[in-house]
């Protein structure tokens, strides 16, 4: 077993050359601004800014589209509930409202749900930029330089690595079950087998975690986060960060005006 971190190749782009500390700080500021707005117009503008960053990062659009599609799917309940639970103001003409049998969907509910979807997609774009333009351990090293406690950084690194280890273990268990003729059905045997497989996965993961902890202690690990990642600030890094902060302030001011 190895604890080497896996990461996709980083495509060359201006965002990839951005110092990881300033990039992380700018992404957090933009995410906070996107989460703070409430109206559909500023929310759509936040999403557009996120798409611009994705385009500037030159990330594979197919992968980004799949992740954004999954995020958009999580907002479906809002479109199913909010239009029928939020009423329009008295005397307001509902250009976006519609009737669904005995139910009346309000324009206000549609706009609020659309704003939530835009904000979710904007944050998803920022997350894709952070993950796709630098290895994860570089981003976490930048977070440590920005003041994030080292224990949290270590936990994030181990959680990231163990996600792959557990996925590999799950794949082996699945192959073993299929080789033995197991096919999932809606019966007691299937539920019992899935329960046993889940228990085996958790037990093997715990045993592996104990072995890794012993190996780290043998190598002198004392809980301190160390990194060989070098950071260098340039005027372009600072200028891009200030531009993102200014855009965030303008976005929030537009929403509050």
Coordinates of C-alpha atoms in Angstrom, one line a residue:
X1 CA 0.0 0.0 0.0
X2 CA 1.2 3.5 -0.7
X3 CA -0.1 6.9 0.5
X4 CA 1.0 8.7 -2.6
X5 CA -1.8 11.1 -3.5
X6 CA -3.6 10.8 -6.8
X7 CA -4.5 13.8 -8.9
X8 CA -5.4 14.5 -12.5
X9 CA -2.9 16.2 -14.8
X10 CA -3.2 20.0 -14.5
X11 CA -3.8 21.7 -17.8
X12 CA -1.6 24.8 -18.4
X13 CA -3.5 28.0 -17.9
X14 CA -3.2 31.4 -16.2
X15 CA -5.3 30.1 -13.3
X16 CA -3.0 27.1 -12.8
X17 CA 0.0 29.5 -12.6
X18 CA -1.8 31.6 -10.0
X19 CA -0.2 31.3 -6.5
X20 CA -2.2 28.7 -4.6
X21 CA -2.6 30.9 -1.5
X22 CA -4.0 33.8 -3.4
X23 CA -6.1 31.5 -5.6
X24 CA -7.6 29.8 -2.5
X25 CA -8.3 33.1 -0.8
X26 CA -10.0 34.5 -3.9
X27 CA -12.1 31.4 -4.4
X28 CA -13.3 31.6 -0.8
X29 CA -14.1 35.2 -1.2
X30 CA -16.1 34.6 -4.3
X31 CA -17.9 31.6 -2.8
X32 CA -18.8 33.7 0.2
X33 CA -20.2 36.4 -2.1
X34 CA -22.1 33.9 -4.1
X35 CA -23.7 32.4 -1.0
X36 CA -24.5 35.8 0.4
X37 CA -26.6 37.0 -2.6
X38 CA -30.3 36.3 -2.7
X39 CA -31.7 37.8 -5.9
X40 CA -31.7 35.8 -9.2
X41 CA -29.8 38.5 -11.2
X42 CA -26.7 38.6 -8.9
X43 CA -26.9 34.8 -8.5
X44 CA -26.7 34.4 -12.3
X45 CA -23.8 36.8 -12.4
X46 CA -22.0 34.7 -9.8
X47 CA -22.5 31.6 -11.9
X48 CA -21.3 33.5 -15.0
X49 CA -18.1 34.5 -13.1
X50 CA -17.6 30.9 -12.1
X51 CA -17.9 29.8 -15.7
X52 CA -15.4 32.4 -16.8
X53 CA -12.9 31.0 -14.3
X54 CA -13.6 27.5 -15.5
X55 CA -12.9 28.7 -19.1
X56 CA -9.7 30.5 -18.0
X57 CA -8.6 27.3 -16.3
X58 CA -9.0 25.3 -19.5
X59 CA -10.5 22.4 -17.6
X60 CA -12.1 19.5 -19.6
X61 CA -15.6 20.6 -20.2
X62 CA -17.1 17.1 -20.1
X63 CA -15.9 16.5 -16.5
X64 CA -17.0 19.9 -15.3
X65 CA -20.4 19.5 -17.0
X66 CA -21.0 16.2 -15.3
X67 CA -20.2 17.6 -11.9
X68 CA -22.4 20.7 -12.5
X69 CA -25.2 18.4 -13.7
X70 CA -25.0 16.4 -10.4
X71 CA -25.2 19.7 -8.4
X72 CA -28.1 20.9 -10.5
X73 CA -29.9 17.7 -9.8
X74 CA -29.7 18.4 -6.1
X75 CA -31.7 21.6 -6.6
X76 CA -34.7 19.8 -8.2
X77 CA -36.5 19.6 -4.8
X78 CA -36.4 23.4 -4.6
X79 CA -38.1 23.7 -8.0
X80 CA -40.7 21.2 -6.9
X81 CA -41.5 22.9 -3.5
X82 CA -40.8 26.6 -3.6
X83 CA -43.0 27.7 -6.5
X84 CA -46.0 26.2 -4.6
X85 CA -45.1 27.4 -1.1
X86 CA -44.0 31.0 -1.8
X87 CA -46.8 33.4 -2.8
X88 CA -46.5 36.4 -5.0
X89 CA -47.0 39.9 -3.4
X90 CA -50.6 41.2 -3.6
X91 CA -51.3 42.8 -7.0
X92 CA -48.2 41.4 -8.6
X93 CA -48.5 40.1 -12.2
X94 CA -46.9 36.7 -12.4
X95 CA -45.2 36.5 -15.8
X96 CA -43.4 33.3 -14.8
X97 CA -46.3 31.7 -12.8
X98 CA -48.2 28.8 -14.2
X99 CA -51.1 26.5 -13.2
X100 CA -50.5 22.8 -12.5
X101 CA -54.0 21.3 -12.0
X102 CA -55.4 22.8 -8.8
X103 CA -52.0 24.3 -7.9
X104 CA -50.7 27.7 -8.8
X105 CA -46.9 28.1 -9.1
X106 CA -45.8 31.6 -8.2
X107 CA -43.3 33.7 -10.0
X108 CA -41.5 34.5 -6.7
X109 CA -41.1 30.8 -6.0
X110 CA -39.6 30.1 -9.4
X111 CA -37.2 33.0 -9.1
X112 CA -36.1 32.0 -5.6
X113 CA -35.5 28.4 -6.8
X114 CA -33.5 29.7 -9.8
X115 CA -31.4 31.8 -7.6
X116 CA -30.6 28.9 -5.4
X117 CA -29.6 26.8 -8.4
X118 CA -27.4 29.6 -9.8
X119 CA -25.6 30.0 -6.4
X120 CA -25.1 26.2 -6.1
X121 CA -23.6 26.1 -9.6
X122 CA -21.4 29.1 -8.9
X123 CA -19.9 27.4 -5.9
X124 CA -19.5 24.2 -7.9
X125 CA -17.5 26.0 -10.6
X126 CA -15.2 27.5 -7.9
X127 CA -14.6 24.1 -6.4
X128 CA -13.9 22.6 -9.8
X129 CA -11.3 25.4 -10.4
X130 CA -9.6 24.7 -7.1
X131 CA -9.4 21.0 -7.6
X132 CA -8.6 21.1 -11.3
X133 CA -5.8 23.7 -11.4
X134 CA -3.5 22.3 -8.7
X135 CA -2.9 19.0 -6.9
X136 CA -5.0 18.7 -3.8
X137 CA -2.0 18.6 -1.5
X138 CA -0.8 21.9 -3.0
X139 CA -4.1 23.5 -2.2
X140 CA -4.1 22.1 1.3
X141 CA -0.6 23.3 1.8
X142 CA -1.8 26.8 0.8
X143 CA -4.6 26.5 3.3
X144 CA -2.1 25.7 6.0
X145 CA -0.1 28.8 5.0
X146 CA -3.3 30.9 5.3
X147 CA -3.7 29.8 8.9
X148 CA -5.9 26.6 8.7
X149 CA -4.9 24.4 11.7
X150 CA -2.4 21.7 10.7
X151 CA -4.6 18.9 12.3
X152 CA -7.4 19.8 9.9
X153 CA -5.1 19.8 6.9
X154 CA -3.7 16.4 7.9
X155 CA -7.3 15.0 8.3
X156 CA -8.2 16.4 4.9
X157 CA -5.2 14.8 3.3
X158 CA -5.8 11.4 4.9
X159 CA -9.5 11.5 4.1
X160 CA -8.7 12.3 0.5
X161 CA -6.3 9.4 0.2
X162 CA -8.5 6.9 2.1
X163 CA -11.4 7.7 -0.3
X164 CA -9.3 6.0 -3.0
X165 CA -8.3 3.2 -0.7
X166 CA -11.9 2.4 0.3
X167 CA -13.0 2.7 -3.4
X168 CA -10.3 0.1 -4.3
X169 CA -11.4 -2.2 -1.5
X170 CA -15.0 -1.9 -2.5
X171 CA -14.1 -2.7 -6.1
X172 CA -12.3 -5.9 -5.0
X173 CA -15.3 -7.0 -2.8
X174 CA -17.7 -6.4 -5.7
X175 CA -15.6 -8.5 -8.0
X176 CA -15.3 -11.2 -5.4
X177 CA -19.1 -11.3 -5.0
X178 CA -19.8 -11.4 -8.7
X179 CA -17.2 -14.2 -9.2
X180 CA -19.1 -16.2 -6.6
X181 CA -22.4 -15.7 -8.5
X182 CA -24.0 -13.0 -6.4
X183 CA -26.6 -10.9 -8.1
X184 CA -28.4 -8.2 -6.2
X185 CA -32.1 -8.8 -5.7
X186 CA -34.8 -7.6 -3.4
X187 CA -34.7 -10.5 -0.9
X188 CA -33.3 -11.3 2.5
X189 CA -30.2 -13.0 1.0
X190 CA -29.2 -9.9 -0.8
X191 CA -29.7 -7.7 2.2
X192 CA -27.7 -10.1 4.4
X193 CA -24.9 -10.3 1.8
X194 CA -24.7 -6.5 1.4
X195 CA -24.5 -6.1 5.2
X196 CA -21.7 -8.6 5.5
X197 CA -19.8 -6.9 2.6
X198 CA -20.2 -3.5 4.2
X199 CA -19.0 -4.8 7.6
X200 CA -16.0 -6.4 5.9
X201 CA -15.2 -3.1 4.1
X202 CA -15.3 -1.1 7.3
X203 CA -13.2 -3.6 9.3
X204 CA -10.6 -3.8 6.5
X205 CA -10.5 0.0 6.4
X206 CA -10.0 0.3 10.2
X207 CA -7.2 -2.3 10.1
X208 CA -5.5 -0.5 7.3
X209 CA -5.8 2.8 9.2
X210 CA -4.2 1.2 12.3
X211 CA -1.3 0.0 10.1
X212 CA -0.8 3.4 8.6
X213 CA -0.9 5.1 12.0
X214 CA 1.8 2.7 13.3
X215 CA 4.0 3.3 10.2
X216 CA 3.7 7.1 10.6
X217 CA 4.7 6.9 14.2
X218 CA 7.7 4.7 13.3
X219 CA 8.8 7.5 10.9
X220 CA 8.6 10.1 13.6
X221 CA 5.3 11.7 12.8
X222 CA 4.4 14.2 15.6
X223 CA 1.2 15.7 14.2
X224 CA 3.0 18.7 12.6
X225 CA 2.1 19.5 9.0
X226 CA 5.2 19.7 6.9
X227 CA 5.3 20.5 3.2
X228 CA 8.0 21.0 0.5
X229 CA 5.6 23.1 -1.7
X230 CA 7.2 26.4 -2.5
X231 CA 5.0 29.5 -2.9
X232 CA 6.0 32.8 -4.6
X233 CA 3.8 35.8 -4.8
X234 CA 3.9 38.0 -7.9
X235 CA 2.1 41.3 -8.6
X236 CA -0.2 39.5 -11.0
X237 CA -1.3 37.2 -8.1
X238 CA -2.2 40.1 -5.9
X239 CA -3.9 41.9 -8.7
X240 CA -6.1 38.9 -9.6
X241 CA -7.0 38.5 -5.9
X242 CA -8.0 42.2 -5.6
X243 CA -10.0 41.9 -8.8
X244 CA -12.0 38.9 -7.4
X245 CA -12.6 40.7 -4.1
X246 CA -13.8 43.8 -5.9
X247 CA -16.1 41.7 -8.0
X248 CA -17.5 40.1 -4.9
X249 CA -18.1 43.4 -3.2
X250 CA -19.8 44.7 -6.4
X251 CA -22.0 41.6 -6.6
X252 CA -23.1 41.9 -3.0
X253 CA -23.8 45.6 -3.4
X254 CA -25.9 44.9 -6.5
X255 CA -27.9 42.4 -4.6
X256 CA -28.5 44.7 -1.6
X257 CA -29.3 47.8 -3.7

